[in-house]
Amino acid sequence: MPEPPFDVPRLPAGDAFVLRPWTLADLPLVEEASADPYIPLITTVPAAYSHAAVERQWDRATRGTGWPFVVERVTDGRAVGTVGLWSAPHGRASAGYWIAPSARGGGVALAGLRAVTGWAFAALGLARVELYVEPWNTASRRTAESAGFRVEGLLRSWQEVGGVRRDMLMYARLPADSEG
Ligand SMILES: CC(C)(COP(=O)(O)OP(=O)(O)OC[C@H]1O[C@@H](n2cnc3c(N)ncnc32)[C@H](O)[C@@H]1OP(=O)(O)O)[C@@H](O)C(=O)NCCC(=O)NCCS
């Protein structure tokens, strides 16, 4: 595992997207996400967005808590979503993602998750990438399964989301697991 500050590289994500570090020019992406009913409940995207949302992403790389990426569409250079890898002890990390509502329906999260997971194994040498998904979240479950993540169990009352304790499915992928 590298030492902080973490370098957030630019990575290809299939042919249609690239993963890259956050910039202040990404504020419109945060603005769109902040209006989504679910994203502010499960991420640090605030319902009232500001520069602080981007600065928090930089801070995560600086403090060594993770690698936050923006998913950029190659055809028009537009920032359409995010994928992040959050470091954990013992060669593990957890991944998270959200896509701007206007860019959903085209497998963007799958492209981003595949890219970040492949990089976690090949470049960081991690042994396990984990994901936590609410059971009702079919789009996220499909994304995880298509990227080769396997469900390992239901974590009951795992975390509070929107003021309510929620169960989470734990997914994980190991380097030897094939894609779904
Ligand atoms: C989860 C999320 C990132 C997926 O975005 P996306 O990449 O645009 O995903 P898509 O809409 O292309 O859907 C992926 C798959 O789920 C399926 N799907 C999407 N919405 C669905 C729904 N409401 N019911 C059933 N299936 C659905 C799609 O058909 C697709 O299936 P396929 O793999 O068989 O083709 C996006 O919905 C999002 O940002 N949600 C809010 C934040 C969130 O939940 N993040 C994940 C937390 S664990």
Coordinates of N, CA, C and O and ligand atoms in Angstrom, one line a residue:
M1 N 0.9 -1.2 0.0 CA 0.0 0.0 0.0 C 0.9 1.3 0.0 O 1.8 1.4 0.8
P2 N 0.7 2.2 -0.9 CA 1.5 3.4 -1.0 C 1.3 4.3 0.3 O 0.3 4.1 1.0
E3 N 2.2 5.2 0.5 CA 2.1 6.1 1.7 C 1.4 7.4 1.2 O 1.6 7.8 0.0
P4 N 0.7 8.1 2.1 CA 0.1 9.3 1.7 C 1.2 10.4 1.5 O 2.3 10.3 2.1
P5 N 0.9 11.5 0.7 CA -0.3 11.7 -0.1 C -0.4 10.7 -1.3 O 0.6 10.4 -1.9
F6 N -1.6 10.3 -1.5 CA -1.8 9.3 -2.6 C -1.9 10.1 -4.0 O -2.5 11.2 -4.1
D7 N -1.2 9.5 -5.0 CA -1.3 10.1 -6.3 C -2.5 9.6 -7.0 O -2.7 8.4 -7.0
V8 N -3.4 10.5 -7.5 CA -4.6 10.0 -8.2 C -4.3 10.1 -9.7 O -4.2 11.2 -10.2
P9 N -4.1 9.0 -10.4 CA -3.6 9.1 -11.8 C -4.8 9.3 -12.7 O -5.9 9.3 -12.4
R10 N -4.4 9.3 -14.0 CA -5.4 9.3 -15.1 C -5.4 7.9 -15.7 O -4.3 7.4 -16.0
L11 N -6.6 7.3 -15.7 CA -6.7 5.9 -16.2 C -7.7 5.7 -17.2 O -8.8 6.3 -17.1
P12 N -7.5 5.0 -18.3 CA -8.6 4.7 -19.2 C -9.6 3.8 -18.6 O -9.3 2.9 -17.7
A13 N -10.9 4.0 -18.9 CA -12.0 3.2 -18.4 C -12.8 2.7 -19.6 O -13.8 3.4 -20.0
G14 N -12.3 1.7 -20.2 CA -12.9 1.3 -21.5 C -12.5 2.3 -22.6 O -11.5 3.1 -22.4
D15 N -13.2 2.2 -23.7 CA -12.8 3.2 -24.8 C -13.5 4.5 -24.6 O -13.1 5.5 -25.1
A16 N -14.6 4.5 -23.9 CA -15.5 5.7 -23.9 C -15.3 6.7 -22.7 O -15.8 7.8 -22.7
F17 N -14.5 6.2 -21.7 CA -14.4 7.1 -20.5 C -12.9 7.1 -20.0 O -12.1 6.2 -20.3
V18 N -12.6 8.1 -19.2 CA -11.3 8.1 -18.5 C -11.6 8.4 -17.0 O -12.6 9.2 -16.8
L19 N -10.8 7.9 -16.1 CA -10.8 8.3 -14.7 C -9.7 9.3 -14.5 O -8.6 9.1 -15.0
R20 N -10.0 10.4 -13.8 CA -9.0 11.4 -13.6 C -9.3 12.1 -12.2 O -10.4 12.0 -11.7
P21 N -8.3 12.9 -11.7 CA -8.5 13.5 -10.4 C -9.6 14.6 -10.5 O -9.9 15.1 -11.6
W22 N -10.1 15.0 -9.4 CA -11.1 16.1 -9.3 C -10.4 17.5 -9.6 O -9.3 17.7 -9.2
T23 N -11.2 18.4 -10.2 CA -10.8 19.8 -10.4 C -12.0 20.7 -10.0 O -13.1 20.2 -9.9
L24 N -11.7 21.9 -9.7 CA -12.8 22.8 -9.4 C -13.8 23.0 -10.5 O -14.9 23.4 -10.3
A25 N -13.3 22.7 -11.8 CA -14.3 22.8 -12.9 C -15.3 21.7 -12.9 O -16.3 21.7 -13.7
D26 N -15.2 20.8 -11.9 CA -16.2 19.7 -11.7 C -17.4 20.1 -10.9 O -18.2 19.2 -10.6
L27 N -17.5 21.3 -10.4 CA -18.6 21.7 -9.6 C -20.0 21.5 -10.1 O -20.9 21.1 -9.4
P28 N -20.2 21.7 -11.5 CA -21.5 21.4 -12.0 C -21.9 19.9 -11.8 O -23.1 19.6 -11.6
L29 N -20.9 19.0 -11.8 CA -21.2 17.6 -11.5 C -21.7 17.4 -10.0 O -22.7 16.7 -9.8
V30 N -21.0 18.1 -9.1 CA -21.5 18.1 -7.7 C -22.8 18.7 -7.6 O -23.7 18.2 -6.8
E31 N -23.1 19.8 -8.3 CA -24.4 20.4 -8.2 C -25.5 19.5 -8.6 O -26.5 19.4 -8.0
E32 N -25.3 18.7 -9.7 CA -26.3 17.8 -10.2 C -26.5 16.7 -9.2 O -27.6 16.3 -8.9
A33 N -25.4 16.2 -8.7 CA -25.5 15.1 -7.7 C -26.2 15.5 -6.4 O -26.9 14.7 -5.8
S34 N -26.0 16.7 -6.0 CA -26.5 17.2 -4.8 C -28.1 17.3 -4.8 O -28.7 17.2 -3.8
A35 N -28.6 17.3 -6.0 CA -30.1 17.4 -6.2 C -30.7 16.0 -6.3 O -31.9 15.8 -6.3
D36 N -29.8 14.9 -6.3 CA -30.3 13.5 -6.4 C -30.9 13.1 -5.0 O -30.3 13.5 -4.0
P37 N -32.0 12.4 -5.0 CA -32.5 12.0 -3.6 C -31.6 11.1 -2.8 O -31.7 11.1 -1.6
Y38 N -30.7 10.3 -3.5 CA -30.0 9.3 -2.7 C -28.5 9.6 -2.5 O -28.0 9.3 -1.5
I39 N -27.9 10.3 -3.5 CA -26.4 10.5 -3.4 C -26.0 11.2 -2.1 O -25.1 10.8 -1.5
P40 N -26.7 12.3 -1.8 CA -26.2 13.0 -0.5 C -26.4 12.2 0.7 O -25.7 12.4 1.7
L41 N -27.3 11.1 0.7 CA -27.5 10.3 1.9 C -26.3 9.3 2.1 O -26.1 8.9 3.2
I42 N -25.6 8.9 1.0 CA -24.6 7.9 1.1 C -23.2 8.4 0.8 O -22.3 7.6 0.9
T43 N -23.0 9.6 0.5 CA -21.7 10.1 0.2 C -21.5 11.4 1.0 O -22.3 11.9 1.7
T44 N -20.3 12.0 0.7 CA -20.1 13.4 1.3 C -20.5 14.5 0.4 O -20.3 15.6 0.7
V45 N -21.2 14.2 -0.7 CA -21.8 15.2 -1.5 C -22.9 15.9 -0.7 O -23.8 15.2 -0.2
P46 N -22.7 17.2 -0.4 CA -23.7 17.9 0.4 C -25.0 18.2 -0.4 O -24.9 18.5 -1.6
A47 N -26.1 18.3 0.3 CA -27.4 18.7 -0.4 C -27.2 20.1 -0.9 O -27.7 20.5 -1.9
A48 N -26.5 21.0 -0.1 CA -26.1 22.3 -0.6 C -24.6 22.3 -1.0 O -23.8 22.3 -0.1
Y49 N -24.4 22.3 -2.3 CA -23.0 22.0 -2.7 C -22.2 23.3 -2.7 O -22.7 24.4 -2.7
S50 N -20.8 23.1 -2.6 CA -19.9 24.2 -2.6 C -18.5 23.7 -3.0 O -18.3 22.5 -3.2
H51 N -17.6 24.6 -3.1 CA -16.2 24.2 -3.4 C -15.7 23.2 -2.4 O -14.8 22.4 -2.7
A52 N -16.2 23.2 -1.2 CA -15.8 22.3 -0.1 C -15.9 20.9 -0.6 O -15.1 20.0 -0.2
A53 N -16.9 20.6 -1.4 CA -17.1 19.2 -1.9 C -15.9 18.7 -2.7 O -15.5 17.5 -2.5
V54 N -15.3 19.6 -3.5 CA -14.2 19.2 -4.3 C -12.9 19.1 -3.4 O -12.1 18.2 -3.4
E55 N -12.8 20.1 -2.5 CA -11.7 20.2 -1.6 C -11.6 18.9 -0.7 O -10.5 18.4 -0.4
R56 N -12.8 18.4 -0.3 CA -12.8 17.2 0.5 C -12.2 16.0 -0.3 O -11.6 15.2 0.3
Q57 N -12.4 16.0 -1.6 CA -11.9 14.9 -2.4 C -10.4 15.0 -2.4 O -9.7 14.0 -2.2
W58 N -9.8 16.2 -2.6 CA -8.4 16.4 -2.6 C -7.8 15.9 -1.2 O -6.7 15.3 -1.1
D59 N -8.5 16.3 -0.2 CA -8.1 16.1 1.2 C -7.9 14.6 1.4 O -7.0 14.1 2.1
R60 N -8.8 13.8 0.8 CA -8.8 12.3 1.0 C -7.5 11.7 0.4 O -6.9 10.8 1.0
A61 N -7.1 12.3 -0.7 CA -5.8 11.8 -1.3 C -4.6 12.2 -0.5 O -3.7 11.5 -0.2
T62 N -4.7 13.5 0.0 CA -3.6 14.0 0.8 C -3.4 13.3 2.1 O -2.3 12.9 2.5
R63 N -4.5 12.9 2.8 CA -4.4 12.2 4.0 C -4.3 10.7 3.9 O -4.1 10.0 4.9
G64 N -4.4 10.3 2.6 CA -4.2 8.8 2.4 C -5.4 8.0 2.8 O -5.2 6.8 3.2
T65 N -6.6 8.6 2.7 CA -7.8 7.7 3.0 C -8.3 7.1 1.7 O -9.1 6.2 1.8
G66 N -7.9 7.7 0.5 CA -8.4 7.1 -0.7 C -8.0 7.8 -1.9 O -7.3 8.8 -1.9
W67 N -8.5 7.2 -3.1 CA -8.2 7.7 -4.4 C -9.6 8.1 -5.0 O -10.3 7.3 -5.6
P68 N -10.0 9.4 -5.0 CA -11.2 9.8 -5.6 C -11.0 10.2 -7.1 O -10.2 11.0 -7.4
F69 N -11.8 9.6 -7.9 CA -11.7 9.9 -9.4 C -13.0 10.5 -9.9 O -14.1 10.1 -9.4
V70 N -12.9 11.3 -10.9 CA -14.0 11.7 -11.7 C -14.1 10.8 -13.0 O -13.0 10.5 -13.5
V71 N -15.3 10.4 -13.4 CA -15.4 9.7 -14.7 C -15.7 10.7 -15.8 O -16.8 11.4 -15.7
E72 N -14.8 10.8 -16.7 CA -15.0 11.8 -17.8 C -15.3 11.1 -19.1 O -14.7 10.1 -19.4
R73 N -16.3 11.6 -19.8 CA -16.7 11.0 -21.1 C -15.7 11.5 -22.2 O -15.5 12.7 -22.3
V74 N -15.2 10.6 -23.0 CA -14.1 10.9 -23.9 C -14.7 11.8 -25.1 O -14.1 12.8 -25.5
T75 N -15.9 11.5 -25.5 CA -16.4 12.2 -26.7 C -16.5 13.7 -26.5 O -16.3 14.5 -27.4
D76 N -17.0 14.2 -25.3 CA -17.2 15.6 -25.1 C -16.4 16.1 -23.9 O -16.6 17.3 -23.5
G77 N -15.6 15.3 -23.2 CA -14.9 15.8 -22.1 C -15.7 16.1 -20.8 O -15.3 16.7 -19.9
R78 N -17.0 15.7 -20.9 CA -17.9 16.0 -19.8 C -17.7 15.1 -18.6 O -17.5 13.8 -18.7
A79 N -17.7 15.6 -17.4 CA -17.6 14.8 -16.1 C -19.0 14.3 -15.9 O -20.0 15.0 -15.7
V80 N -19.1 12.9 -15.8 CA -20.5 12.3 -15.7 C -20.7 11.5 -14.4 O -21.8 11.1 -14.2
G81 N -19.6 11.4 -13.6 CA -19.8 10.6 -12.4 C -18.5 10.5 -11.7 O -17.5 11.1 -12.0
T82 N -18.6 9.6 -10.6 CA -17.4 9.4 -9.8 C -17.2 8.0 -9.5 O -18.2 7.2 -9.4
V83 N -16.0 7.6 -9.2 CA -15.7 6.3 -8.6 C -14.5 6.5 -7.7 O -13.6 7.4 -8.0
G84 N -14.6 5.9 -6.5 CA -13.5 6.1 -5.6 C -13.1 4.8 -5.0 O -13.9 3.8 -4.9
L85 N -11.9 4.8 -4.5 CA -11.3 3.6 -3.8 C -10.9 4.1 -2.5 O -10.1 5.1 -2.4
W86 N -11.4 3.5 -1.4 CA -11.1 4.0 0.0 C -10.2 2.9 0.7 O -10.6 1.8 0.7
S87 N -9.1 3.3 1.2 CA -8.1 2.4 1.6 C -8.5 1.8 3.0 O -9.2 2.4 3.8
A88 N -8.2 0.5 3.2 CA -8.4 -0.2 4.4 C -7.2 -1.0 4.8 O -6.4 -1.2 3.9
P89 N -7.1 -1.4 6.0 CA -5.9 -2.2 6.4 C -5.9 -3.6 5.7 O -6.8 -4.0 5.1
H90 N -4.7 -4.3 5.8 CA -4.6 -5.7 5.4 C -4.8 -5.9 3.9 O -5.4 -6.9 3.5
G91 N -4.4 -4.9 3.1 CA -4.4 -5.1 1.6 C -5.9 -5.1 1.0 O -6.1 -5.6 0.0
R92 N -6.7 -4.4 1.8 CA -8.1 -4.3 1.3 C -8.4 -2.8 1.0 O -7.8 -1.9 1.5
A93 N -9.5 -2.6 0.2 CA -10.0 -1.3 -0.1 C -11.5 -1.5 -0.4 O -11.9 -2.5 -0.8
S94 N -12.2 -0.4 -0.2 CA -13.6 -0.5 -0.6 C -13.8 0.6 -1.7 O -13.2 1.6 -1.8
A95 N -14.7 0.2 -2.6 CA -15.0 1.1 -3.8 C -16.4 1.7 -3.6 O -17.3 1.1 -2.9
G96 N -16.6 2.8 -4.3 CA -17.9 3.5 -4.3 C -18.1 4.2 -5.6 O -17.1 4.6 -6.2
Y97 N -19.3 4.5 -6.0 CA -19.5 5.2 -7.3 C -20.9 5.8 -7.3 O -21.8 5.4 -6.6
W98 N -21.0 6.9 -8.0 CA -22.3 7.4 -8.4 C -22.2 8.1 -9.8 O -21.1 8.5 -10.1
I99 N -23.3 8.1 -10.5 CA -23.3 8.7 -11.8 C -24.4 9.8 -11.8 O -25.4 9.6 -11.2
A100 N -24.1 10.9 -12.5 CA -25.0 12.0 -12.6 C -26.3 11.4 -13.2 O -26.3 10.7 -14.2
P101 N -27.5 11.8 -12.7 CA -28.8 11.3 -13.2 C -28.9 11.4 -14.7 O -29.4 10.5 -15.4
S102 N -28.4 12.5 -15.3 CA -28.5 12.7 -16.7 C -27.6 11.8 -17.6 O -27.8 11.7 -18.8
A103 N -26.7 11.1 -16.9 CA -25.8 10.2 -17.7 C -26.0 8.8 -17.4 O -25.2 7.9 -17.8
R104 N -27.1 8.4 -16.6 CA -27.3 7.0 -16.3 C -27.9 6.3 -17.4 O -28.5 6.8 -18.3
G105 N -27.8 4.9 -17.3 CA -28.5 4.1 -18.3 C -27.5 3.6 -19.4 O -28.0 2.9 -20.3
G106 N -26.2 3.9 -19.2 CA -25.3 3.5 -20.3 C -24.1 2.7 -19.7 O -23.1 2.6 -20.4
G107 N -24.2 2.2 -18.5 CA -23.1 1.4 -18.0 C -21.9 2.1 -17.6 O -20.8 1.6 -17.6
V108 N -22.0 3.4 -17.3 CA -20.9 4.2 -17.0 C -20.2 3.7 -15.7 O -19.0 3.6 -15.6
A109 N -21.0 3.4 -14.7 CA -20.5 2.9 -13.4 C -19.7 1.7 -13.6 O -18.6 1.5 -13.0
L110 N -20.2 0.8 -14.5 CA -19.5 -0.5 -14.7 C -18.1 -0.2 -15.3 O -17.1 -0.8 -14.9
A111 N -18.0 0.7 -16.3 CA -16.7 1.1 -16.9 C -15.8 1.6 -15.8 O -14.6 1.2 -15.8
G112 N -16.3 2.5 -15.0 CA -15.4 3.1 -13.9 C -15.0 2.1 -12.9 O -13.8 2.0 -12.5
L113 N -15.9 1.2 -12.5 CA -15.6 0.2 -11.4 C -14.6 -0.8 -12.0 O -13.7 -1.2 -11.3
R114 N -14.8 -1.3 -13.2 CA -13.8 -2.2 -13.8 C -12.4 -1.6 -13.8 O -11.4 -2.2 -13.5
A115 N -12.3 -0.3 -14.2 CA -11.0 0.3 -14.4 C -10.4 0.5 -13.0 O -9.2 0.2 -12.8
V116 N -11.1 0.9 -12.0 CA -10.5 1.2 -10.7 C -10.1 -0.1 -10.0 O -9.1 -0.2 -9.3
T117 N -10.9 -1.2 -10.2 CA -10.6 -2.5 -9.6 C -9.4 -3.1 -10.2 O -8.5 -3.6 -9.5
G118 N -9.3 -3.0 -11.5 CA -8.1 -3.5 -12.2 C -6.9 -2.8 -11.8 O -5.8 -3.4 -11.5
W119 N -7.0 -1.5 -11.6 CA -5.8 -0.7 -11.2 C -5.5 -1.0 -9.7 O -4.3 -1.1 -9.4
A120 N -6.5 -1.3 -8.9 CA -6.2 -1.6 -7.5 C -5.4 -2.9 -7.4 O -4.5 -3.0 -6.5
F121 N -5.7 -3.9 -8.2 CA -4.9 -5.1 -8.2 C -3.6 -5.0 -8.8 O -2.6 -5.4 -8.3
A122 N -3.6 -4.4 -10.0 CA -2.3 -4.4 -10.8 C -1.3 -3.4 -10.3 O -0.1 -3.7 -10.2
A123 N -1.8 -2.2 -10.0 CA -0.8 -1.1 -9.6 C -0.6 -1.0 -8.1 O 0.5 -0.7 -7.6
L124 N -1.7 -1.2 -7.3 CA -1.5 -1.1 -5.9 C -1.3 -2.4 -5.2 O -0.9 -2.4 -4.0
G125 N -1.5 -3.5 -5.9 CA -1.2 -4.8 -5.3 C -2.2 -5.2 -4.3 O -1.8 -6.0 -3.4
L126 N -3.4 -4.7 -4.3 CA -4.4 -5.0 -3.3 C -4.9 -6.4 -3.4 O -4.9 -7.0 -4.5
A127 N -5.3 -7.0 -2.3 CA -5.7 -8.4 -2.3 C -7.3 -8.5 -2.4 O -7.8 -9.7 -2.6
R128 N -8.0 -7.5 -2.1 CA -9.4 -7.6 -2.0 C -10.1 -6.2 -2.1 O -9.6 -5.2 -1.5
V129 N -11.1 -6.0 -3.0 CA -11.8 -4.8 -3.1 C -13.3 -5.1 -2.7 O -13.9 -6.1 -3.2
E130 N -13.8 -4.3 -1.8 CA -15.1 -4.5 -1.3 C -16.1 -3.5 -1.7 O -15.7 -2.3 -2.1
L131 N -17.4 -3.8 -1.7 CA -18.5 -2.8 -2.0 C -19.6 -3.1 -1.1 O -19.9 -4.3 -0.8
Y132 N -20.3 -2.1 -0.7 CA -21.5 -2.2 0.2 C -22.7 -1.6 -0.6 O -22.7 -0.5 -1.0
V133 N -23.7 -2.5 -0.8 CA -24.9 -2.1 -1.6 C -26.2 -2.4 -0.9 O -26.3 -3.5 -0.4
E134 N -27.1 -1.5 -0.9 CA -28.4 -1.8 -0.3 C -29.2 -2.8 -1.2 O -29.1 -2.7 -2.4
P135 N -29.9 -3.7 -0.6 CA -30.5 -4.8 -1.4 C -31.4 -4.3 -2.5 O -31.6 -4.9 -3.5
W136 N -32.1 -3.2 -2.3 CA -33.1 -2.7 -3.3 C -32.4 -2.1 -4.5 O -33.0 -1.8 -5.5
N137 N -31.1 -1.8 -4.4 CA -30.4 -1.0 -5.4 C -29.9 -1.9 -6.6 O -28.7 -2.2 -6.7
T138 N -30.9 -2.2 -7.4 CA -30.6 -3.2 -8.5 C -29.6 -2.7 -9.4 O -28.7 -3.4 -9.9
A139 N -29.6 -1.4 -9.8 CA -28.6 -0.8 -10.7 C -27.2 -1.0 -10.2 O -26.2 -1.4 -10.9
S140 N -27.0 -0.8 -8.9 CA -25.7 -0.9 -8.3 C -25.3 -2.4 -8.2 O -24.1 -2.8 -8.4
R141 N -26.3 -3.3 -7.8 CA -26.0 -4.7 -7.7 C -25.6 -5.3 -9.1 O -24.6 -6.0 -9.2
R142 N -26.3 -4.9 -10.2 CA -25.9 -5.3 -11.5 C -24.5 -4.8 -11.9 O -23.8 -5.6 -12.5
T143 N -24.2 -3.6 -11.5 CA -22.9 -3.0 -11.8 C -21.8 -3.9 -11.1 O -20.8 -4.3 -11.8
A144 N -22.0 -4.1 -9.8 CA -21.0 -4.9 -9.1 C -20.9 -6.3 -9.7 O -19.7 -6.8 -9.9
E145 N -22.0 -7.0 -9.9 CA -21.9 -8.3 -10.4 C -21.2 -8.4 -11.8 O -20.4 -9.3 -12.1
S146 N -21.5 -7.4 -12.7 CA -20.9 -7.4 -14.0 C -19.4 -7.1 -13.9 O -18.7 -7.5 -14.8
A147 N -19.0 -6.5 -12.9 CA -17.6 -6.2 -12.7 C -16.8 -7.3 -12.0 O -15.7 -7.2 -11.6
G148 N -17.6 -8.5 -11.7 CA -16.9 -9.6 -11.1 C -17.0 -9.7 -9.6 O -16.3 -10.5 -9.0
F149 N -17.8 -8.8 -9.0 CA -17.9 -8.8 -7.5 C -18.9 -9.9 -7.2 O -19.9 -10.1 -7.8
R150 N -18.6 -10.6 -6.1 CA -19.5 -11.6 -5.6 C -20.1 -11.2 -4.3 O -19.4 -10.7 -3.4
V151 N -21.4 -11.5 -4.1 CA -22.0 -11.2 -2.8 C -21.6 -12.2 -1.8 O -21.5 -13.4 -2.0
E152 N -21.2 -11.7 -0.6 CA -20.7 -12.6 0.5 C -21.6 -12.6 1.7 O -21.4 -13.5 2.5
G153 N -22.6 -11.7 1.7 CA -23.5 -11.8 2.9 C -24.3 -10.5 3.1 O -24.0 -9.5 2.4
L154 N -25.3 -10.6 3.9 CA -26.1 -9.4 4.3 C -25.6 -8.9 5.6 O -25.6 -9.6 6.6
L155 N -25.1 -7.7 5.6 CA -24.7 -7.0 6.9 C -25.9 -6.3 7.5 O -26.4 -5.3 7.0
R156 N -26.5 -6.9 8.5 CA -27.7 -6.3 9.1 C -27.5 -5.0 9.8 O -26.5 -4.9 10.6
S157 N -28.4 -4.1 9.6 CA -28.3 -2.8 10.3 C -26.9 -2.2 10.2 O -26.4 -1.7 11.2
W158 N -26.3 -2.3 9.1 CA -24.9 -1.9 8.9 C -24.6 -0.5 9.1 O -23.6 -0.1 9.7
Q159 N -25.4 0.4 8.6 CA -25.2 1.8 8.7 C -26.5 2.6 8.6 O -27.5 2.1 8.1
E160 N -26.4 3.9 9.1 CA -27.5 4.8 9.0 C -27.5 5.5 7.7 O -26.4 6.0 7.3
V161 N -28.6 5.4 7.0 CA -28.7 6.2 5.7 C -30.0 7.0 5.8 O -31.1 6.4 6.0
G162 N -29.9 8.3 5.7 CA -31.1 9.1 5.8 C -31.8 9.0 7.1 O -33.0 9.0 7.2
G163 N -31.0 8.8 8.2 CA -31.6 8.7 9.5 C -32.2 7.3 9.9 O -32.8 7.2 10.9
V164 N -32.0 6.3 9.0 CA -32.6 5.0 9.3 C -31.5 4.0 9.2 O -30.7 4.0 8.2
R165 N -31.5 3.0 10.1 CA -30.5 1.9 10.0 C -30.8 1.1 8.8 O -32.0 0.7 8.6
R166 N -29.8 0.7 7.9 CA -30.1 0.0 6.7 C -29.2 -1.3 6.7 O -28.1 -1.2 7.2
D167 N -29.7 -2.3 6.1 CA -28.9 -3.5 5.8 C -28.1 -3.2 4.5 O -28.5 -2.5 3.7
M168 N -27.0 -3.8 4.4 CA -26.1 -3.7 3.2 C -25.7 -5.1 2.8 O -25.2 -5.9 3.6
L169 N -25.7 -5.3 1.5 CA -25.1 -6.5 0.9 C -23.6 -6.2 0.8 O -23.2 -5.2 0.4
M170 N -22.8 -7.2 1.3 CA -21.3 -7.0 1.1 C -20.9 -7.8 -0.1 O -21.1 -9.0 -0.3
Y171 N -20.3 -7.1 -1.1 CA -19.7 -7.7 -2.3 C -18.2 -7.5 -2.2 O -17.7 -6.6 -1.6
A172 N -17.5 -8.5 -2.8 CA -16.1 -8.4 -2.8 C -15.6 -9.0 -4.1 O -16.2 -9.9 -4.7
R173 N -14.4 -8.5 -4.6 CA -13.7 -9.1 -5.7 C -12.3 -9.4 -5.3 O -11.6 -8.5 -4.8
L174 N -11.8 -10.5 -5.7 CA -10.3 -10.8 -5.5 C -9.7 -10.8 -6.8 O -10.3 -11.0 -7.9
P175 N -8.3 -10.7 -6.9 CA -7.7 -10.6 -8.2 C -7.9 -11.8 -9.1 O -8.0 -11.6 -10.3
A176 N -8.1 -13.0 -8.5 CA -8.3 -14.2 -9.4 C -9.7 -14.3 -9.8 O -10.0 -15.2 -10.7
D177 N -10.7 -13.6 -9.3 CA -12.1 -13.7 -9.7 C -12.3 -13.2 -11.1 O -11.7 -12.1 -11.5
S178 N -13.0 -13.9 -11.9 CA -13.3 -13.5 -13.3 C -14.4 -12.5 -13.3 O -15.2 -12.4 -12.3
E179 N -14.5 -11.7 -14.3 CA -15.6 -10.7 -14.4 C -16.9 -11.4 -14.6 O -16.9 -12.5 -15.2
G180 N -18.0 -10.8 -14.2 CA -19.3 -11.5 -14.2 C -19.8 -11.6 -15.6 O -19.3 -11.2 -16.6
Ligands
LIG1 C1 -25.9 2.8 -9.3 C2 -25.5 3.7 -10.5 C3 -24.1 4.2 -10.2 C4 -25.6 2.9 -11.8 O1 -25.5 3.9 -12.8 P1 -25.2 3.4 -14.4 O2 -23.8 3.1 -14.6 O3 -25.8 4.5 -15.2 O4 -26.1 2.1 -14.5 P2 -27.1 1.6 -15.6 O5 -28.3 2.4 -15.5 O6 -26.4 1.5 -16.9 O7 -27.6 0.2 -15.0 C5 -26.7 -0.9 -14.7 C6 -27.5 -2.2 -14.8 O8 -28.6 -2.1 -13.9 C7 -29.9 -2.2 -14.6 N1 -30.8 -1.3 -13.9 C8 -30.7 0.0 -13.8 N2 -31.7 0.5 -13.1 C9 -32.5 -0.5 -12.8 C10 -33.8 -0.7 -12.2 N3 -34.4 0.4 -11.6 N4 -34.3 -1.9 -12.0 C11 -33.7 -3.0 -12.5 N5 -32.5 -2.9 -13.2 C12 -31.9 -1.7 -13.3 C13 -29.6 -1.9 -16.0 O9 -30.5 -2.4 -16.9 C14 -28.2 -2.4 -16.2 O10 -28.3 -3.8 -16.3 P3 -27.4 -4.7 -17.3 O11 -26.0 -4.7 -16.6 O12 -28.0 -6.0 -17.3 O13 -27.3 -4.0 -18.6 C15 -26.5 4.9 -10.5 O14 -27.9 4.5 -10.6 C16 -26.4 5.9 -9.4 O15 -25.5 6.8 -9.4 N6 -27.2 5.7 -8.3 C17 -27.2 6.6 -7.1 C18 -26.0 6.3 -6.3 C19 -25.8 4.9 -5.9 O16 -26.7 4.1 -5.7 N7 -24.5 4.5 -5.9 C20 -24.1 3.1 -5.6 C21 -24.1 2.9 -4.1 S1 -23.6 1.3 -3.7

